[in-house]
C-alpha cells in the first residue's frame, strides 16, 4: 500500500511538474507576447519576465518590440513631369499594438508581405505628385517625410508605427540612362570640337600676330643696324680724314703697309707690276720719295 501511494505521489508530482512547465513562459525585453486560447487572444503581455498561462489549452505567440526593416524591391514610378524613375527605398517600423497586429496579420512572419504593398502604394502616390528634380535635388528629405506619413496612415490598421522612410537610390531606367548618356556624350563632343576650333583660331591669330611682330622687329633691327653702321662709317671716315689732315705722309705710309700685308698673304704670291710703280714707293725708300 505504501508502495502504491509512493507511485501515485510520484505520478502526481510528475504531472504537476509538467503542468507547471507548460504553464510558465518568459518574455524578453525585446519581445511582447499574446496569450491565445484555441486561437482566440486572451491577454497581451508587454512586461519582460516570467508569466503564466493555462497549460495545453493556451499557447503564446511572440512579437518583436524592436524597430524592424521593411525592404521593397526597386519600383518603376512615373513622376509628375512624366519621367520614369526606378526607386529603391526602405522603411523602418515597430509594432505598437500587438493585438491589432495579430488580428490583422496573424503570423508575424507574414508582416513584410502584408505591409509591402502599402509601402509601394505610398511611394507611388507621393512621388507621382512631384517632379524628378524635386526628388533628386530640391526636396528629397521632404518627400521621404511625406512617404513616411502616408505609409504610417496606411498601416494604422495593422497596429504598426512607421519610424522612418529612406530612399536609397532614384535613377532613370537603364534604357533612358543610356540614351541620356549618349546625348550628353554627343553634346560634350560637340562642345569639345567647338572649343578646339576656337583654340585653333586663336592660336593662328596669335601666330600671325607674333610673325608680324617678328617681321617688324627684324626690320627695325636692320634699320637701326644700318643707321649704326652708317654712323660708324661716317665716324671712321671722319677719323681717317682728321688723321690724314694731320699727317698725310704717315697716313699714306700706313695705308701702303696695310696694302702690302693684304696683298702678300699666303705662300705663293705673284705680282706683275713695273719696278717704278707707285705701289712699291716705300720698298726702297722709307720716306716714299723717289
mmCIF file of N, CA and C in Angstrom, residues 76-155:
data_model
loop_
_atom_site.group_PDB
_atom_site.id
_atom_site.type_symbol
_atom_site.label_atom_id
_atom_site.label_comp_id
_atom_site.label_asym_id
_atom_site.label_seq_id
_atom_site.Cartn_x
_atom_site.Cartn_y
_atom_site.Cartn_z
ATOM 1 N N UNK A 76 9.512 50.918 -60.454
ATOM 2 C CA UNK A 76 9.500 51.930 -61.516
ATOM 3 C C UNK A 76 8.270 52.812 -61.313
ATOM 4 N N UNK A 77 8.524 54.109 -61.160
ATOM 5 C CA UNK A 77 7.475 55.070 -60.823
ATOM 6 C C UNK A 77 7.502 56.199 -61.849
ATOM 7 N N UNK A 78 6.321 56.693 -62.208
ATOM 8 C CA UNK A 78 6.220 57.822 -63.139
ATOM 9 C C UNK A 78 6.020 59.090 -62.321
ATOM 10 N N UNK A 79 6.960 60.016 -62.443
ATOM 11 C CA UNK A 79 6.888 61.267 -61.686
ATOM 12 C C UNK A 79 5.887 62.228 -62.333
ATOM 13 N N UNK A 80 5.686 63.352 -61.682
ATOM 14 C CA UNK A 80 4.712 64.342 -62.162
ATOM 15 C C UNK A 80 5.089 64.886 -63.526
ATOM 16 N N UNK A 81 6.385 65.012 -63.798
ATOM 17 C CA UNK A 81 6.833 65.529 -65.091
ATOM 18 C C UNK A 81 6.968 64.436 -66.142
ATOM 19 N N UNK A 82 6.309 63.299 -65.911
ATOM 20 C CA UNK A 82 6.251 62.164 -66.827
ATOM 21 C C UNK A 82 7.581 61.459 -66.992
ATOM 22 N N UNK A 83 8.511 61.703 -66.087
ATOM 23 C CA UNK A 83 9.792 60.994 -66.116
ATOM 24 C C UNK A 83 9.625 59.663 -65.389
ATOM 25 N N UNK A 84 10.171 58.624 -65.986
ATOM 26 C CA UNK A 84 10.124 57.299 -65.369
ATOM 27 C C UNK A 84 11.338 57.136 -64.458
ATOM 28 N N UNK A 85 11.084 56.685 -63.234
ATOM 29 C CA UNK A 85 12.136 56.547 -62.235
ATOM 30 C C UNK A 85 12.136 55.135 -61.674
ATOM 31 N N UNK A 86 13.333 54.647 -61.373
ATOM 32 C CA UNK A 86 13.474 53.400 -60.634
ATOM 33 C C UNK A 86 13.909 53.780 -59.221
ATOM 34 N N UNK A 87 13.012 53.543 -58.250
ATOM 35 C CA UNK A 87 13.227 53.991 -56.876
ATOM 36 C C UNK A 87 13.494 52.781 -55.995
ATOM 37 N N UNK A 88 14.592 52.847 -55.257
ATOM 38 C CA UNK A 88 14.942 51.805 -54.281
ATOM 39 C C UNK A 88 14.837 52.441 -52.894
ATOM 40 N N UNK A 89 13.877 51.972 -52.088
ATOM 41 C CA UNK A 89 13.625 52.586 -50.778
ATOM 42 C C UNK A 89 13.394 51.505 -49.733
ATOM 43 N N UNK A 90 13.469 51.907 -48.476
ATOM 44 C CA UNK A 90 13.160 51.001 -47.372
ATOM 45 C C UNK A 90 12.515 51.806 -46.247
ATOM 46 N N UNK A 91 11.842 51.090 -45.352
ATOM 47 C CA UNK A 91 11.163 51.727 -44.220
ATOM 48 C C UNK A 91 11.567 51.020 -42.931
ATOM 49 N N UNK A 92 11.470 51.772 -41.842
ATOM 50 C CA UNK A 92 11.681 51.204 -40.510
ATOM 51 C C UNK A 92 10.376 51.385 -39.725
ATOM 52 N N UNK A 93 9.965 50.329 -39.025
ATOM 53 C CA UNK A 93 8.701 50.384 -38.292
ATOM 54 C C UNK A 93 8.823 49.560 -37.016
ATOM 55 N N UNK A 94 7.869 49.788 -36.157
ATOM 56 C CA UNK A 94 7.771 48.949 -34.953
ATOM 57 C C UNK A 94 6.299 48.632 -34.716
ATOM 58 N N UNK A 95 6.067 47.511 -34.047
ATOM 59 C CA UNK A 95 4.700 47.053 -33.773
ATOM 60 C C UNK A 95 4.244 47.701 -32.476
ATOM 61 N N UNK A 96 3.356 48.689 -32.608
ATOM 62 C CA UNK A 96 2.911 49.444 -31.444
ATOM 63 C C UNK A 96 1.731 48.756 -30.744
ATOM 64 N N UNK A 97 0.862 48.078 -31.493
ATOM 65 C CA UNK A 97 -0.318 47.415 -30.926
ATOM 66 C C UNK A 97 -0.248 45.947 -31.324
ATOM 67 N N UNK A 98 0.245 45.120 -30.403
ATOM 68 C CA UNK A 98 0.462 43.710 -30.714
ATOM 69 C C UNK A 98 -0.844 42.988 -31.038
ATOM 70 N N UNK A 99 -1.922 43.307 -30.288
ATOM 71 C CA UNK A 99 -3.186 42.611 -30.508
ATOM 72 C C UNK A 99 -3.747 42.942 -31.886
ATOM 73 N N UNK A 100 -3.755 44.222 -32.262
ATOM 74 C CA UNK A 100 -4.259 44.607 -33.578
ATOM 75 C C UNK A 100 -3.376 43.997 -34.677
ATOM 76 N N UNK A 101 -2.068 43.982 -34.433
ATOM 77 C CA UNK A 101 -1.155 43.400 -35.412
ATOM 78 C C UNK A 101 -1.483 41.928 -35.632
ATOM 79 N N UNK A 102 -1.712 41.192 -34.535
ATOM 80 C CA UNK A 102 -2.019 39.771 -34.671
ATOM 81 C C UNK A 102 -3.360 39.573 -35.387
ATOM 82 N N UNK A 103 -4.340 40.383 -35.034
ATOM 83 C CA UNK A 103 -5.655 40.241 -35.662
ATOM 84 C C UNK A 103 -5.615 40.572 -37.154
ATOM 85 N N UNK A 104 -4.724 41.520 -37.556
ATOM 86 C CA UNK A 104 -4.668 41.917 -38.960
ATOM 87 C C UNK A 104 -3.720 41.053 -39.779
ATOM 88 N N UNK A 105 -2.627 40.620 -39.160
ATOM 89 C CA UNK A 105 -1.589 39.913 -39.910
ATOM 90 C C UNK A 105 -1.566 38.426 -39.610
ATOM 91 N N UNK A 106 -1.797 38.078 -38.371
ATOM 92 C CA UNK A 106 -1.699 36.681 -37.982
ATOM 93 C C UNK A 106 -0.256 36.336 -37.667
ATOM 94 N N UNK A 107 0.319 35.475 -38.428
ATOM 95 C CA UNK A 107 1.708 35.049 -38.210
ATOM 96 C C UNK A 107 2.651 36.231 -38.442
ATOM 97 N N UNK A 108 3.510 36.583 -37.481
ATOM 98 C CA UNK A 108 4.437 37.711 -37.666
ATOM 99 C C UNK A 108 5.352 37.552 -38.872
ATOM 100 N N UNK A 109 5.587 36.319 -39.310
ATOM 101 C CA UNK A 109 6.440 36.104 -40.479
ATOM 102 C C UNK A 109 5.802 36.618 -41.762
ATOM 103 N N UNK A 110 4.494 36.860 -41.722
ATOM 104 C CA UNK A 110 3.811 37.398 -42.900
ATOM 105 C C UNK A 110 3.766 38.922 -42.907
ATOM 106 N N UNK A 111 4.417 39.558 -41.923
ATOM 107 C CA UNK A 111 4.296 41.012 -41.782
ATOM 108 C C UNK A 111 4.804 41.752 -43.023
ATOM 109 N N UNK A 112 5.987 41.366 -43.506
ATOM 110 C CA UNK A 112 6.553 42.083 -44.664
ATOM 111 C C UNK A 112 5.648 41.961 -45.887
ATOM 112 N N UNK A 113 5.108 40.772 -46.105
ATOM 113 C CA UNK A 113 4.243 40.570 -47.272
ATOM 114 C C UNK A 113 2.963 41.397 -47.187
ATOM 115 N N UNK A 114 2.462 41.619 -45.965
ATOM 116 C CA UNK A 114 1.240 42.407 -45.802
ATOM 117 C C UNK A 114 1.527 43.908 -45.875
ATOM 118 N N UNK A 115 2.685 44.327 -45.365
ATOM 119 C CA UNK A 115 2.995 45.761 -45.311
ATOM 120 C C UNK A 115 3.586 46.291 -46.621
ATOM 121 N N UNK A 116 4.281 45.434 -47.374
ATOM 122 C CA UNK A 116 4.993 45.907 -48.573
ATOM 123 C C UNK A 116 4.062 46.552 -49.605
ATOM 124 N N UNK A 117 2.890 46.011 -49.909
ATOM 125 C CA UNK A 117 2.017 46.696 -50.882
ATOM 126 C C UNK A 117 1.624 48.109 -50.447
ATOM 127 N N UNK A 118 1.381 48.306 -49.153
ATOM 128 C CA UNK A 118 1.057 49.651 -48.666
ATOM 129 C C UNK A 118 2.252 50.592 -48.807
ATOM 130 N N UNK A 119 3.439 50.060 -48.582
ATOM 131 C CA UNK A 119 4.648 50.870 -48.723
ATOM 132 C C UNK A 119 4.831 51.306 -50.178
ATOM 133 N N UNK A 120 4.706 50.365 -51.102
ATOM 134 C CA UNK A 120 4.858 50.686 -52.534
ATOM 135 C C UNK A 120 3.780 51.672 -52.976
ATOM 136 N N UNK A 121 2.555 51.474 -52.492
ATOM 137 C CA UNK A 121 1.472 52.393 -52.842
ATOM 138 C C UNK A 121 1.760 53.806 -52.341
ATOM 139 N N UNK A 122 2.299 53.929 -51.137
ATOM 140 C CA UNK A 122 2.649 55.253 -50.606
ATOM 141 C C UNK A 122 3.752 55.895 -51.433
ATOM 142 N N UNK A 123 4.727 55.100 -51.842
ATOM 143 C CA UNK A 123 5.780 55.614 -52.713
ATOM 144 C C UNK A 123 5.203 56.173 -54.005
ATOM 145 N N UNK A 124 4.363 55.400 -54.642
ATOM 146 C CA UNK A 124 3.802 55.812 -55.930
ATOM 147 C C UNK A 124 2.934 57.067 -55.781
ATOM 148 N N UNK A 125 2.122 57.100 -54.745
ATOM 149 C CA UNK A 125 1.205 58.237 -54.579
ATOM 150 C C UNK A 125 1.958 59.536 -54.320
ATOM 151 N N UNK A 126 2.974 59.471 -53.465
ATOM 152 C CA UNK A 126 3.702 60.696 -53.129
ATOM 153 C C UNK A 126 4.594 61.137 -54.275
ATOM 154 N N UNK A 127 5.407 60.228 -54.795
ATOM 155 C CA UNK A 127 6.348 60.605 -55.858
ATOM 156 C C UNK A 127 5.636 60.932 -57.163
ATOM 157 N N UNK A 128 4.449 60.363 -57.361
ATOM 158 C CA UNK A 128 3.701 60.674 -58.575
ATOM 159 C C UNK A 128 3.202 62.104 -58.608
ATOM 160 N N UNK A 129 3.183 62.789 -57.467
ATOM 161 C CA UNK A 129 2.736 64.177 -57.399
ATOM 162 C C UNK A 129 3.896 65.168 -57.413
ATOM 163 N N UNK A 130 5.124 64.674 -57.632
ATOM 164 C CA UNK A 130 6.290 65.553 -57.625
ATOM 165 C C UNK A 130 7.195 65.220 -58.807
ATOM 166 N N UNK A 131 8.034 66.167 -59.142
ATOM 167 C CA UNK A 131 8.897 66.024 -60.315
ATOM 168 C C UNK A 131 10.206 65.323 -59.956
ATOM 169 N N UNK A 132 10.886 64.911 -61.000
ATOM 170 C CA UNK A 132 12.200 64.283 -60.817
ATOM 171 C C UNK A 132 13.187 65.235 -60.147
ATOM 172 N N UNK A 133 13.136 66.488 -60.518
ATOM 173 C CA UNK A 133 14.067 67.473 -59.956
ATOM 174 C C UNK A 133 13.854 67.620 -58.449
ATOM 175 N N UNK A 134 12.593 67.599 -58.025
ATOM 176 C CA UNK A 134 12.316 67.700 -56.592
ATOM 177 C C UNK A 134 12.879 66.503 -55.840
ATOM 178 N N UNK A 135 12.744 65.316 -56.420
ATOM 179 C CA UNK A 135 13.224 64.107 -55.750
ATOM 180 C C UNK A 135 14.743 64.050 -55.708
ATOM 181 N N UNK A 136 15.369 64.400 -56.803
ATOM 182 C CA UNK A 136 16.822 64.236 -56.894
ATOM 183 C C UNK A 136 17.558 65.368 -56.198
ATOM 184 N N UNK A 137 17.027 66.597 -56.295
ATOM 185 C CA UNK A 137 17.823 67.726 -55.824
ATOM 186 C C UNK A 137 17.127 68.606 -54.800
ATOM 187 N N UNK A 138 15.900 69.009 -55.082
ATOM 188 C CA UNK A 138 15.304 70.107 -54.322
ATOM 189 C C UNK A 138 14.705 69.686 -52.979
ATOM 190 N N UNK A 139 13.949 68.576 -52.946
ATOM 191 C CA UNK A 139 13.140 68.308 -51.754
ATOM 192 C C UNK A 139 13.129 66.820 -51.416
ATOM 193 N N UNK A 140 14.264 66.188 -51.473
ATOM 194 C CA UNK A 140 14.318 64.742 -51.209
ATOM 195 C C UNK A 140 13.917 64.426 -49.774
ATOM 196 N N UNK A 141 14.449 65.183 -48.800
ATOM 197 C CA UNK A 141 14.119 64.923 -47.398
ATOM 198 C C UNK A 141 12.634 65.137 -47.133
ATOM 199 N N UNK A 142 12.070 66.185 -47.717
ATOM 200 C CA UNK A 142 10.644 66.444 -47.528
ATOM 201 C C UNK A 142 9.779 65.344 -48.124
ATOM 202 N N UNK A 143 10.184 64.818 -49.263
ATOM 203 C CA UNK A 143 9.415 63.745 -49.891
ATOM 204 C C UNK A 143 9.490 62.463 -49.064
ATOM 205 N N UNK A 144 10.642 62.171 -48.504
ATOM 206 C CA UNK A 144 10.736 60.981 -47.642
ATOM 207 C C UNK A 144 9.830 61.126 -46.425
ATOM 208 N N UNK A 145 9.728 62.338 -45.883
ATOM 209 C CA UNK A 145 8.838 62.569 -44.744
ATOM 210 C C UNK A 145 7.376 62.378 -45.146
ATOM 211 N N UNK A 146 7.032 62.844 -46.340
ATOM 212 C CA UNK A 146 5.651 62.655 -46.821
ATOM 213 C C UNK A 146 5.337 61.174 -47.005
ATOM 214 N N UNK A 147 6.291 60.424 -47.552
ATOM 215 C CA UNK A 147 6.071 58.990 -47.735
ATOM 216 C C UNK A 147 5.898 58.312 -46.379
ATOM 217 N N UNK A 148 6.700 58.713 -45.402
ATOM 218 C CA UNK A 148 6.573 58.146 -44.056
ATOM 219 C C UNK A 148 5.182 58.405 -43.488
ATOM 220 N N UNK A 149 4.694 59.640 -43.634
ATOM 221 C CA UNK A 149 3.367 59.979 -43.105
ATOM 222 C C UNK A 149 2.280 59.171 -43.786
ATOM 223 N N UNK A 150 2.366 59.063 -45.141
ATOM 224 C CA UNK A 150 1.351 58.319 -45.885
ATOM 225 C C UNK A 150 1.390 56.831 -45.522
ATOM 226 N N UNK A 151 2.589 56.286 -45.406
ATOM 227 C CA UNK A 151 2.719 54.869 -45.061
ATOM 228 C C UNK A 151 2.236 54.610 -43.637
ATOM 229 N N UNK A 152 2.527 55.545 -42.728
ATOM 230 C CA UNK A 152 2.089 55.385 -41.339
ATOM 231 C C UNK A 152 0.564 55.377 -41.257
ATOM 232 N N UNK A 153 -0.089 56.246 -42.032
ATOM 233 C CA UNK A 153 -1.560 56.268 -42.028
ATOM 234 C C UNK A 153 -2.123 54.963 -42.580
ATOM 235 N N UNK A 154 -1.431 54.416 -43.608
ATOM 236 C CA UNK A 154 -1.933 53.185 -44.219
ATOM 237 C C UNK A 154 -1.738 51.967 -43.322
ATOM 238 N N UNK A 155 -0.811 52.038 -42.396
ATOM 239 C CA UNK A 155 -0.520 50.861 -41.556
ATOM 240 C C UNK A 155 -1.125 50.957 -40.165
#
